[in-house]
Amino acid sequence: MFNVIAISRQFGSGGRTVGREAAKRLNIPCYDHELIEKVATSSGFSKDYVESQGEYANHRSWIGQALEHTGRFDCMSNQDKIWVEQRKIIIELSKEPCVIVGRCADYILRDRKDVLRAFIHADDASRAERIVKLYGEKADKPEKRLKDKDKRRAAYYRYYTDTDWGEAVNYHIALDSGVLGIDKCADILVNIYKSN
Amino acid sequence: MFNVIAISRQFGSGGRTVGREAAKRLNIPCYDHELIEKVATSSGFSKDYVESQGEYANHRSWIGQALEHTGRFDCMSNQDKIWVEQRKIIIELSKEPCVIVGRCADYILRDRKDVLRAFIHADDASRAERIVKLYGEKADKPEKRLKDKDKRRAAYYRYYTDTDWGEAVNYHIALDSGVLGIDKCADILVNIYKSN
C-alpha cells in the first residue's frame, strides 16, 4: 500500500539516519541533501542558500523580503520561490518509491494514500549529545541550538502548511528515537512499508 | 526493557482494542474498565460517577464543585479525590507487567523507564464510523460526539498533567489506527515490548 515514506523530524533526533537506514533496507532512494541540490539546480540559487532558506526560515527575513518586493511585479519572496521549486521536485520524486526527509514532504503529499507520514523526535538530552557528536561544539550550547532550530522549523512548517509541526494527528506514526533507538525506528518503518 | 504499556487514545480510535489485543498476545492483563471498578471500590464512588468524572470532566462542574467546597476543611473536589485514587491504583498495578488504557497513566508513569507510552489516534471519518458501530446512533451526530469527547479529554489531561494531550513528543510512539489498522498497531506495540 505504501510507496513513499515522508519523514519529518526534530533537529538532532536522527530522523535523517532513520530515513537512510530504512531506504537502504528497502532498496529505494532516500532524498535529503539530494533534494537541496535539485532545488538549487532548478531554482538557480546556491545550495547553501536553499539549505538555509528552505526549512529554517525566520520571520524577520520574510518581512524584510516582503518590504523589498513592495510595488514590484514579481512579488514572490525567494523563500516562496524555493518552496514552489521544492514542492514540484517532491511531487516529481514521489512518483517512484523513495524516502523523503524533511522539507514538509509529509504535508505536500498528504492527500496521497500511498505515502506513509512519519515524525521522529527524541528527548533534549539525546539530541544534544547527538548534535555535539555530529556537528561538534559551537559557541552556542547544544540546548540553545536545539531550541533555536526547532523553533524555526516549526515556524516554517506553520507558515507553509497552516498546521502544527509535531502534533501526533498529523502523522501516521511518530517515534521517539532516543528511547526506541535509530535501528528500531527504521525497523518499524520498513515493516509497515512492507506489510501494507 | 518495557514491562508496562500505557496507552492514551482519541475517542473512537480503537485504542482500547489495540491495548486489549496487545495484552492478549503478550499474555499480560489489560486495565481499562477494571481500573474504574477498582477506583470505585476504593473511593466509595459509584462506577458510573468514576467513569464520568475520571477522564471526561468538564470545566464548569469543577468550578461548581470548587464553590461548593468554599470554606470547608476538606477542600479536595470529588474529581481530585478520584484522581488521587486513580493515581495510587495505577502505580500499584504497574508493578506487574500490564497494559493500562487511558486515565493519564502515560503521564503518571512518565518517570518509569520500563513504561512504553503510546498514543492512538485516527482521522475523524474512521472514528465516526467506529463509534456508530460500537455505541449506536445518538441524538448528536458522531462528529459532534467526537469533538466533545476530545475536547473534554484534552482539558482533563491538561488540568492534571500540565502538558498537551496528543503532542508527539509526549509519547514514545503515536499511531494512526485508521490508516495502519488496529491489528497492525497491536503488532507494533507487541514487537517493541518484546524486543527491548
GROMACS .gro file of C-alpha atoms in nm:
model
  392
    1MET     CA    1   0.000   0.000   0.000
    2PHE     CA    2   0.281   0.246   0.079
    3ASN     CA    3   0.526   0.353  -0.191
    4VAL     CA    4   0.681   0.654  -0.025
    5ILE     CA    5   0.789   0.739   0.330
    6ALA     CA    6   0.790   1.111   0.416
    7ILE     CA    7   0.982   1.181   0.736
    8SER     CA    8   0.952   1.497   0.941
    9ARG     CA    9   1.197   1.517   1.231
   10GLN     CA   10   1.326   1.719   1.520
   11PHE     CA   11   1.679   1.850   1.479
   12GLY     CA   12   1.924   1.601   1.632
   13SER     CA   13   1.669   1.319   1.658
   14GLY     CA   14   1.848   1.111   1.396
   15GLY     CA   15   1.543   1.121   1.169
   16ARG     CA   16   1.766   1.152   0.864
   17THR     CA   17   1.963   0.844   0.965
   18VAL     CA   18   1.636   0.656   1.025
   19GLY     CA   19   1.531   0.753   0.672
   20ARG     CA   20   1.861   0.649   0.515
   21GLU     CA   21   1.861   0.319   0.701
   22ALA     CA   22   1.501   0.239   0.608
   23ALA     CA   23   1.568   0.327   0.242
   24LYS     CA   24   1.879   0.106   0.239
   25ARG     CA   25   1.686  -0.190   0.374
   26LEU     CA   26   1.402  -0.131   0.127
   27ASN     CA   27   1.646  -0.076  -0.156
   28ILE     CA   28   1.486   0.254  -0.257
   29PRO     CA   29   1.645   0.601  -0.276
   30CYS     CA   30   1.642   0.843   0.017
   31TYR     CA   31   1.623   1.217  -0.064
   32ASP     CA   32   1.756   1.470   0.179
   33HIS     CA   33   2.066   1.661   0.070
   34GLU     CA   34   1.997   1.543  -0.285
   35LEU     CA   35   1.674   1.736  -0.267
   36ILE     CA   36   1.862   2.056  -0.183
   37GLU     CA   37   2.090   2.002  -0.482
   38LYS     CA   38   1.795   1.951  -0.713
   39VAL     CA   39   1.620   2.263  -0.583
   40ALA     CA   40   1.944   2.462  -0.621
   41THR     CA   41   1.987   2.346  -0.979
   42SER     CA   42   1.633   2.418  -1.087
   43SER     CA   43   1.591   2.747  -0.896
   44GLY     CA   44   1.935   2.889  -0.968
   45PHE     CA   45   2.001   2.964  -0.600
   46SER     CA   46   2.312   2.827  -0.432
   47LYS     CA   47   2.295   2.506  -0.228
   48ASP     CA   48   2.381   2.693   0.092
   49TYR     CA   49   2.108   2.946   0.029
   50VAL     CA   50   1.849   2.676  -0.043
   51GLU     CA   51   1.953   2.491   0.271
   52SER     CA   52   1.929   2.799   0.491
   53GLN     CA   53   1.604   2.928   0.343
   54GLY     CA   54   1.429   2.606   0.258
   55GLU     CA   55   1.347   2.480   0.604
   56TYR     CA   56   1.485   2.711   0.868
   57ALA     CA   57   1.349   3.040   0.754
   58ASN     CA   58   1.298   3.311   1.011
   59HIS     CA   59   1.014   3.557   1.023
   60ARG     CA   60   1.211   3.879   1.016
   61SER     CA   61   1.375   3.797   0.690
   62TRP     CA   62   1.035   3.731   0.532
   63ILE     CA   63   0.911   4.070   0.639
   64GLY     CA   64   1.232   4.221   0.508
   65GLN     CA   65   1.185   4.044   0.180
   66ALA     CA   66   0.820   4.142   0.159
   67LEU     CA   67   0.914   4.507   0.202
   68GLU     CA   68   1.186   4.481  -0.060
   69HIS     CA   69   0.932   4.348  -0.303
   70THR     CA   70   0.665   4.611  -0.244
   71GLY     CA   71   0.549   4.753  -0.571
   72ARG     CA   72   0.736   4.507  -0.785
   73PHE     CA   73   0.553   4.288  -1.031
   74ASP     CA   74   0.728   3.965  -0.930
   75CYS     CA   75   0.629   3.975  -0.565
   76MET     CA   76   0.721   3.619  -0.465
   77SER     CA   77   0.991   3.615  -0.200
   78ASN     CA   78   1.297   3.399  -0.260
   79GLN     CA   79   1.165   3.175   0.012
   80ASP     CA   80   0.837   3.129  -0.170
   81LYS     CA   81   1.024   3.055  -0.493
   82ILE     CA   82   1.224   2.788  -0.313
   83TRP     CA   83   0.901   2.647  -0.164
   84VAL     CA   84   0.743   2.622  -0.511
   85GLU     CA   85   1.052   2.450  -0.655
   86GLN     CA   86   1.078   2.213  -0.359
   87ARG     CA   87   0.713   2.123  -0.390
   88LYS     CA   88   0.745   2.049  -0.762
   89ILE     CA   89   1.054   1.833  -0.711
   90ILE     CA   90   0.899   1.643  -0.418
   91ILE     CA   91   0.589   1.565  -0.624
   92GLU     CA   92   0.810   1.450  -0.912
   93LEU     CA   93   1.039   1.233  -0.698
   94SER     CA   94   0.748   1.072  -0.515
   95LYS     CA   95   0.622   0.917  -0.838
   96GLU     CA   96   0.875   0.642  -0.770
   97PRO     CA   97   0.921   0.455  -0.440
   98CYS     CA   98   1.151   0.654  -0.210
   99VAL     CA   99   1.208   0.804   0.133
  100ILE     CA  100   1.199   1.185   0.160
  101VAL     CA  101   1.335   1.356   0.471
  102GLY     CA  102   1.211   1.698   0.581
  103ARG     CA  103   1.103   1.989   0.362
  104CYS     CA  104   0.733   1.944   0.454
  105ALA     CA  105   0.709   1.645   0.218
  106ASP     CA  106   0.467   1.488   0.466
  107TYR     CA  107   0.235   1.785   0.417
  108ILE     CA  108   0.290   1.828   0.044
  109LEU     CA  109   0.198   1.462  -0.015
  110ARG     CA  110  -0.080   1.449   0.247
  111ASP     CA  111  -0.353   1.351   0.000
  112ARG     CA  112  -0.159   1.055  -0.136
  113LYS     CA  113  -0.285   0.733   0.021
  114ASP     CA  114   0.041   0.553  -0.060
  115VAL     CA  115   0.260   0.792   0.141
  116LEU     CA  116   0.347   0.695   0.498
  117ARG     CA  117   0.389   1.012   0.703
  118ALA     CA  118   0.634   0.972   0.993
  119PHE     CA  119   0.765   1.203   1.265
  120ILE     CA  120   1.089   1.128   1.450
  121HIS     CA  121   1.165   1.302   1.778
  122ALA     CA  122   1.377   1.249   2.089
  123ASP     CA  123   1.430   1.397   2.432
  124ASP     CA  124   1.658   1.700   2.457
  125ALA     CA  125   1.944   1.514   2.626
  126SER     CA  126   1.973   1.253   2.348
  127ARG     CA  127   1.951   1.522   2.083
  128ALA     CA  128   2.211   1.744   2.248
  129GLU     CA  129   2.450   1.452   2.269
  130ARG     CA  130   2.387   1.366   1.905
  131ILE     CA  131   2.441   1.713   1.760
  132VAL     CA  132   2.767   1.759   1.951
  133LYS     CA  133   2.885   1.422   1.822
  134LEU     CA  134   2.781   1.502   1.464
  135TYR     CA  135   2.848   1.874   1.429
  136GLY     CA  136   3.094   1.942   1.712
  137GLU     CA  137   3.088   2.204   1.986
  138LYS     CA  138   2.988   2.558   1.885
  139ALA     CA  139   2.971   2.893   2.059
  140ASP     CA  140   2.606   2.832   2.149
  141LYS     CA  141   2.530   2.549   2.388
  142PRO     CA  142   2.363   2.245   2.226
  143GLU     CA  143   2.038   2.309   2.419
  144LYS     CA  144   2.018   2.657   2.268
  145ARG     CA  145   2.095   2.527   1.919
  146LEU     CA  146   1.817   2.269   1.951
  147LYS     CA  147   1.564   2.521   2.075
  148ASP     CA  148   1.652   2.766   1.801
  149LYS     CA  149   1.631   2.513   1.516
  150ASP     CA  150   1.309   2.358   1.649
  151LYS     CA  151   1.151   2.699   1.671
  152ARG     CA  152   1.250   2.795   1.318
  153ARG     CA  153   1.142   2.460   1.170
  154ALA     CA  154   0.808   2.484   1.349
  155ALA     CA  155   0.759   2.843   1.223
  156TYR     CA  156   0.847   2.741   0.868
  157TYR     CA  157   0.612   2.443   0.883
  158ARG     CA  158   0.331   2.653   1.027
  159TYR     CA  159   0.380   2.926   0.765
  160TYR     CA  160   0.366   2.696   0.465
  161THR     CA  161   0.127   2.428   0.587
  162ASP     CA  162  -0.101   2.607   0.833
  163THR     CA  163  -0.082   2.304   1.062
  164ASP     CA  164   0.120   2.234   1.374
  165TRP     CA  165   0.452   2.057   1.344
  166GLY     CA  166   0.484   1.766   1.583
  167GLU     CA  167   0.114   1.711   1.651
  168ALA     CA  168   0.060   1.335   1.657
  169VAL     CA  169  -0.259   1.351   1.449
  170ASN     CA  170  -0.067   1.493   1.152
  171TYR     CA  171   0.140   1.174   1.111
  172HIS     CA  172   0.061   0.807   1.063
  173ILE     CA  173   0.340   0.724   1.302
  174ALA     CA  174   0.556   0.922   1.544
  175LEU     CA  175   0.857   0.762   1.713
  176ASP     CA  176   1.092   0.857   1.995
  177SER     CA  177   1.434   0.761   1.858
  178GLY     CA  178   1.601   0.847   2.189
  179VAL     CA  179   1.416   0.572   2.372
  180LEU     CA  180   1.349   0.324   2.091
  181GLY     CA  181   1.681   0.367   1.911
  182ILE     CA  182   1.752   0.458   1.548
  183ASP     CA  183   1.767   0.098   1.432
  184LYS     CA  184   1.434   0.006   1.586
  185CYS     CA  185   1.268   0.312   1.430
  186ALA     CA  186   1.399   0.211   1.087
  187ASP     CA  187   1.279  -0.144   1.153
  188ILE     CA  188   0.927  -0.030   1.233
  189LEU     CA  189   0.903   0.188   0.920
  190VAL     CA  190   1.039  -0.089   0.698
  191ASN     CA  191   0.797  -0.336   0.849
  192ILE     CA  192   0.495  -0.108   0.790
  193TYR     CA  193   0.610  -0.029   0.435
  194LYS     CA  194   0.647  -0.398   0.352
  195SER     CA  195   0.334  -0.526   0.520
  196ASN     CA  196   0.076  -0.286   0.384
  197MET     CA  197   1.324  -0.324   2.885
  198PHE     CA  198   0.949  -0.244   2.883
  199ASN     CA  199   0.719  -0.402   3.142
  200VAL     CA  200   0.415  -0.182   3.102
  201ILE     CA  201   0.238  -0.020   2.807
  202ALA     CA  202   0.039   0.295   2.888
  203ILE     CA  203  -0.199   0.389   2.609
  204SER     CA  204  -0.357   0.728   2.563
  205ARG     CA  205  -0.612   0.745   2.283
  206GLN     CA  206  -0.858   0.956   2.095
  207PHE     CA  207  -1.222   0.861   2.144
  208GLY     CA  208  -1.327   0.617   1.871
  209SER     CA  209  -0.969   0.542   1.758
  210GLY     CA  210  -0.986   0.184   1.883
  211GLY     CA  211  -0.702   0.248   2.128
  212ARG     CA  212  -0.871   0.030   2.386
  213THR     CA  213  -0.899  -0.258   2.140
  214VAL     CA  214  -0.532  -0.211   2.046
  215GLY     CA  215  -0.447  -0.235   2.416
  216ARG     CA  216  -0.659  -0.546   2.473
  217GLU     CA  217  -0.517  -0.714   2.164
  218ALA     CA  218  -0.156  -0.635   2.258
  219ALA     CA  219  -0.213  -0.759   2.616
  220LYS     CA  220  -0.368  -1.081   2.487
  221ARG     CA  221  -0.073  -1.150   2.262
  222LEU     CA  222   0.172  -1.070   2.543
  223ASN     CA  223  -0.030  -1.270   2.791
  224ILE     CA  224  -0.045  -0.986   3.041
  225PRO     CA  225  -0.353  -0.811   3.187
  226CYS     CA  226  -0.508  -0.501   3.031
  227TYR     CA  227  -0.668  -0.247   3.264
  228ASP     CA  228  -0.939  -0.018   3.139
  229HIS     CA  229  -1.286  -0.078   3.281
  230GLU     CA  230  -1.123  -0.283   3.558
  231LEU     CA  231  -0.945   0.033   3.663
  232ILE     CA  232  -1.278   0.213   3.703
  233GLU     CA  233  -1.408  -0.068   3.920
  234LYS     CA  234  -1.102  -0.056   4.140
  235VAL     CA  235  -1.124   0.321   4.179
  236ALA     CA  236  -1.497   0.291   4.258
  237THR     CA  237  -1.431   0.029   4.525
  238SER     CA  238  -1.150   0.215   4.695
  239SER     CA  239  -1.302   0.565   4.670
  240GLY     CA  240  -1.659   0.469   4.755
  241PHE     CA  241  -1.800   0.650   4.449
  242SER     CA  242  -2.018   0.462   4.202
  243LYS     CA  243  -1.867   0.317   3.883
  244ASP     CA  244  -2.075   0.550   3.668
  245TYR     CA  245  -1.960   0.851   3.864
  246VAL     CA  246  -1.595   0.748   3.844
  247GLU     CA  247  -1.632   0.691   3.471
  248SER     CA  248  -1.793   1.028   3.409
  249GLN     CA  249  -1.560   1.225   3.634
  250GLY     CA  250  -1.236   1.036   3.592
  251GLU     CA  251  -1.149   1.126   3.237
  252TYR     CA  252  -1.417   1.339   3.080
  253ALA     CA  253  -1.457   1.606   3.340
  254ASN     CA  254  -1.580   1.940   3.225
  255HIS     CA  255  -1.463   2.274   3.349
  256ARG     CA  256  -1.794   2.412   3.466
  257SER     CA  257  -1.852   2.127   3.703
  258TRP     CA  258  -1.509   2.186   3.860
  259ILE     CA  259  -1.593   2.547   3.926
  260GLY     CA  260  -1.925   2.439   4.068
  261GLN     CA  261  -1.752   2.193   4.292
  262ALA     CA  262  -1.490   2.442   4.398
  263LEU     CA  263  -1.764   2.684   4.503
  264GLU     CA  264  -1.947   2.413   4.693
  265HIS     CA  265  -1.634   2.345   4.888
  266THR     CA  266  -1.552   2.703   4.978
  267GLY     CA  267  -1.480   2.733   5.344
  268ARG     CA  268  -1.481   2.362   5.413
  269PHE     CA  269  -1.182   2.194   5.568
  270ASP     CA  270  -1.177   1.905   5.320
  271CYS     CA  271  -1.138   2.117   5.009
  272MET     CA  272  -1.049   1.845   4.760
  273SER     CA  273  -1.311   1.818   4.488
  274ASN     CA  274  -1.457   1.475   4.414
  275GLN     CA  275  -1.265   1.489   4.091
  276ASP     CA  276  -0.938   1.542   4.272
  277LYS     CA  277  -1.021   1.254   4.508
  278ILE     CA  278  -1.080   1.030   4.208
  279TRP     CA  279  -0.753   1.149   4.054
  280VAL     CA  280  -0.561   1.062   4.372
  281GLU     CA  281  -0.723   0.717   4.392
  282GLN     CA  282  -0.664   0.651   4.020
  283ARG     CA  283  -0.302   0.752   4.055
  284LYS     CA  284  -0.246   0.521   4.351
  285ILE     CA  285  -0.408   0.226   4.176
  286ILE     CA  286  -0.217   0.286   3.851
  287ILE     CA  287   0.113   0.294   4.040
  288GLU     CA  288   0.018  -0.025   4.223
  289LEU     CA  289  -0.097  -0.211   3.909
  290SER     CA  290   0.210  -0.110   3.712
  291LYS     CA  291   0.436  -0.302   3.948
  292GLU     CA  292   0.348  -0.607   3.740
  293PRO     CA  293   0.361  -0.629   3.358
  294CYS     CA  294   0.037  -0.496   3.211
  295VAL     CA  295  -0.130  -0.265   2.960
  296ILE     CA  296  -0.315   0.037   3.100
  297VAL     CA  297  -0.557   0.231   2.879
  298GLY     CA  298  -0.635   0.598   2.942
  299ARG     CA  299  -0.662   0.778   3.275
  300CYS     CA  300  -0.334   0.968   3.218
  301ALA     CA  301  -0.135   0.654   3.304
  302ASP     CA  302   0.123   0.763   3.045
  303TYR     CA  303   0.179   1.082   3.244
  304ILE     CA  304   0.155   0.928   3.590
  305LEU     CA  305   0.423   0.673   3.497
  306ARG     CA  306   0.635   0.914   3.291
  307ASP     CA  307   0.950   0.871   3.501
  308ARG     CA  308   0.949   0.494   3.474
  309LYS     CA  309   1.198   0.381   3.211
  310ASP     CA  310   1.018   0.049   3.167
  311VAL     CA  311   0.687   0.205   3.063
  312LEU     CA  312   0.618   0.240   2.691
  313ARG     CA  313   0.397   0.544   2.637
  314ALA     CA  314   0.172   0.515   2.331
  315PHE     CA  315  -0.089   0.740   2.170
  316ILE     CA  316  -0.352   0.600   1.932
  317HIS     CA  317  -0.543   0.833   1.703
  318ALA     CA  318  -0.736   0.820   1.378
  319ASP     CA  319  -0.899   1.050   1.127
  320ASP     CA  320  -1.249   1.173   1.205
  321ALA     CA  321  -1.421   0.963   0.940
  322SER     CA  322  -1.281   0.633   1.075
  323ARG     CA  323  -1.365   0.735   1.431
  324ALA     CA  324  -1.718   0.843   1.345
  325GLU     CA  325  -1.781   0.511   1.172
  326ARG     CA  326  -1.639   0.323   1.469
  327ILE     CA  327  -1.841   0.495   1.739
  328VAL     CA  328  -2.167   0.449   1.550
  329LYS     CA  329  -2.086   0.080   1.506
  330LEU     CA  330  -1.991   0.040   1.875
  331TYR     CA  331  -2.230   0.272   2.055
  332GLY     CA  332  -2.509   0.320   1.802
  333GLU     CA  333  -2.669   0.638   1.669
  334LYS     CA  334  -2.748   0.910   1.922
  335ALA     CA  335  -2.923   1.246   1.911
  336ASP     CA  336  -2.591   1.421   1.850
  337LYS     CA  337  -2.414   1.350   1.523
  338PRO     CA  338  -2.098   1.133   1.557
  339GLU     CA  339  -1.875   1.428   1.454
  340LYS     CA  340  -2.013   1.635   1.740
  341ARG     CA  341  -1.971   1.349   1.987
  342LEU     CA  342  -1.607   1.308   1.883
  343LYS     CA  343  -1.533   1.676   1.911
  344ASP     CA  344  -1.697   1.699   2.250
  345LYS     CA  345  -1.517   1.398   2.399
  346ASP     CA  346  -1.180   1.500   2.253
  347LYS     CA  347  -1.220   1.845   2.399
  348ARG     CA  348  -1.308   1.716   2.745
  349ARG     CA  349  -1.030   1.457   2.746
  350ALA     CA  350  -0.777   1.718   2.638
  351ALA     CA  351  -0.899   1.958   2.909
  352TYR     CA  352  -0.880   1.686   3.174
  353TYR     CA  353  -0.532   1.585   3.061
  354ARG     CA  354  -0.414   1.945   3.057
  355TYR     CA  355  -0.562   2.016   3.402
  356TYR     CA  356  -0.396   1.723   3.575
  357THR     CA  357  -0.072   1.693   3.379
  358ASP     CA  358   0.001   2.047   3.262
  359THR     CA  359   0.109   1.907   2.925
  360ASP     CA  360  -0.067   1.885   2.591
  361TRP     CA  361  -0.260   1.574   2.502
  362GLY     CA  362  -0.169   1.440   2.160
  363GLU     CA  363   0.168   1.613   2.119
  364ALA     CA  364   0.402   1.359   1.961
  365VAL     CA  365   0.694   1.440   2.193
  366ASN     CA  366   0.493   1.325   2.496
  367TYR     CA  367   0.481   0.965   2.371
  368HIS     CA  368   0.738   0.706   2.267
  369ILE     CA  369   0.511   0.608   1.984
  370ALA     CA  370   0.198   0.751   1.826
  371LEU     CA  371  -0.001   0.554   1.570
  372ASP     CA  372  -0.285   0.626   1.329
  373SER     CA  373  -0.512   0.325   1.370
  374GLY     CA  374  -0.739   0.447   1.090
  375VAL     CA  375  -0.463   0.410   0.830
  376LEU     CA  376  -0.249   0.137   0.984
  377GLY     CA  377  -0.535  -0.073   1.123
  378ILE     CA  378  -0.597  -0.194   1.480
  379ASP     CA  379  -0.415  -0.522   1.426
  380LYS     CA  380  -0.101  -0.360   1.290
  381CYS     CA  381  -0.094  -0.113   1.580
  382ALA     CA  382  -0.114  -0.400   1.829
  383ASP     CA  383   0.160  -0.581   1.632
  384ILE     CA  384   0.394  -0.284   1.653
  385LEU     CA  385   0.344  -0.241   2.028
  386VAL     CA  386   0.391  -0.614   2.093
  387ASN     CA  387   0.706  -0.612   1.881
  388ILE     CA  388   0.857  -0.316   2.069
  389TYR     CA  389   0.762  -0.465   2.407
  390LYS     CA  390   0.926  -0.796   2.318
  391SER     CA  391   1.237  -0.666   2.151
  392ASN     CA  392   1.355  -0.416   2.408
   0.00000   0.00000   0.00000
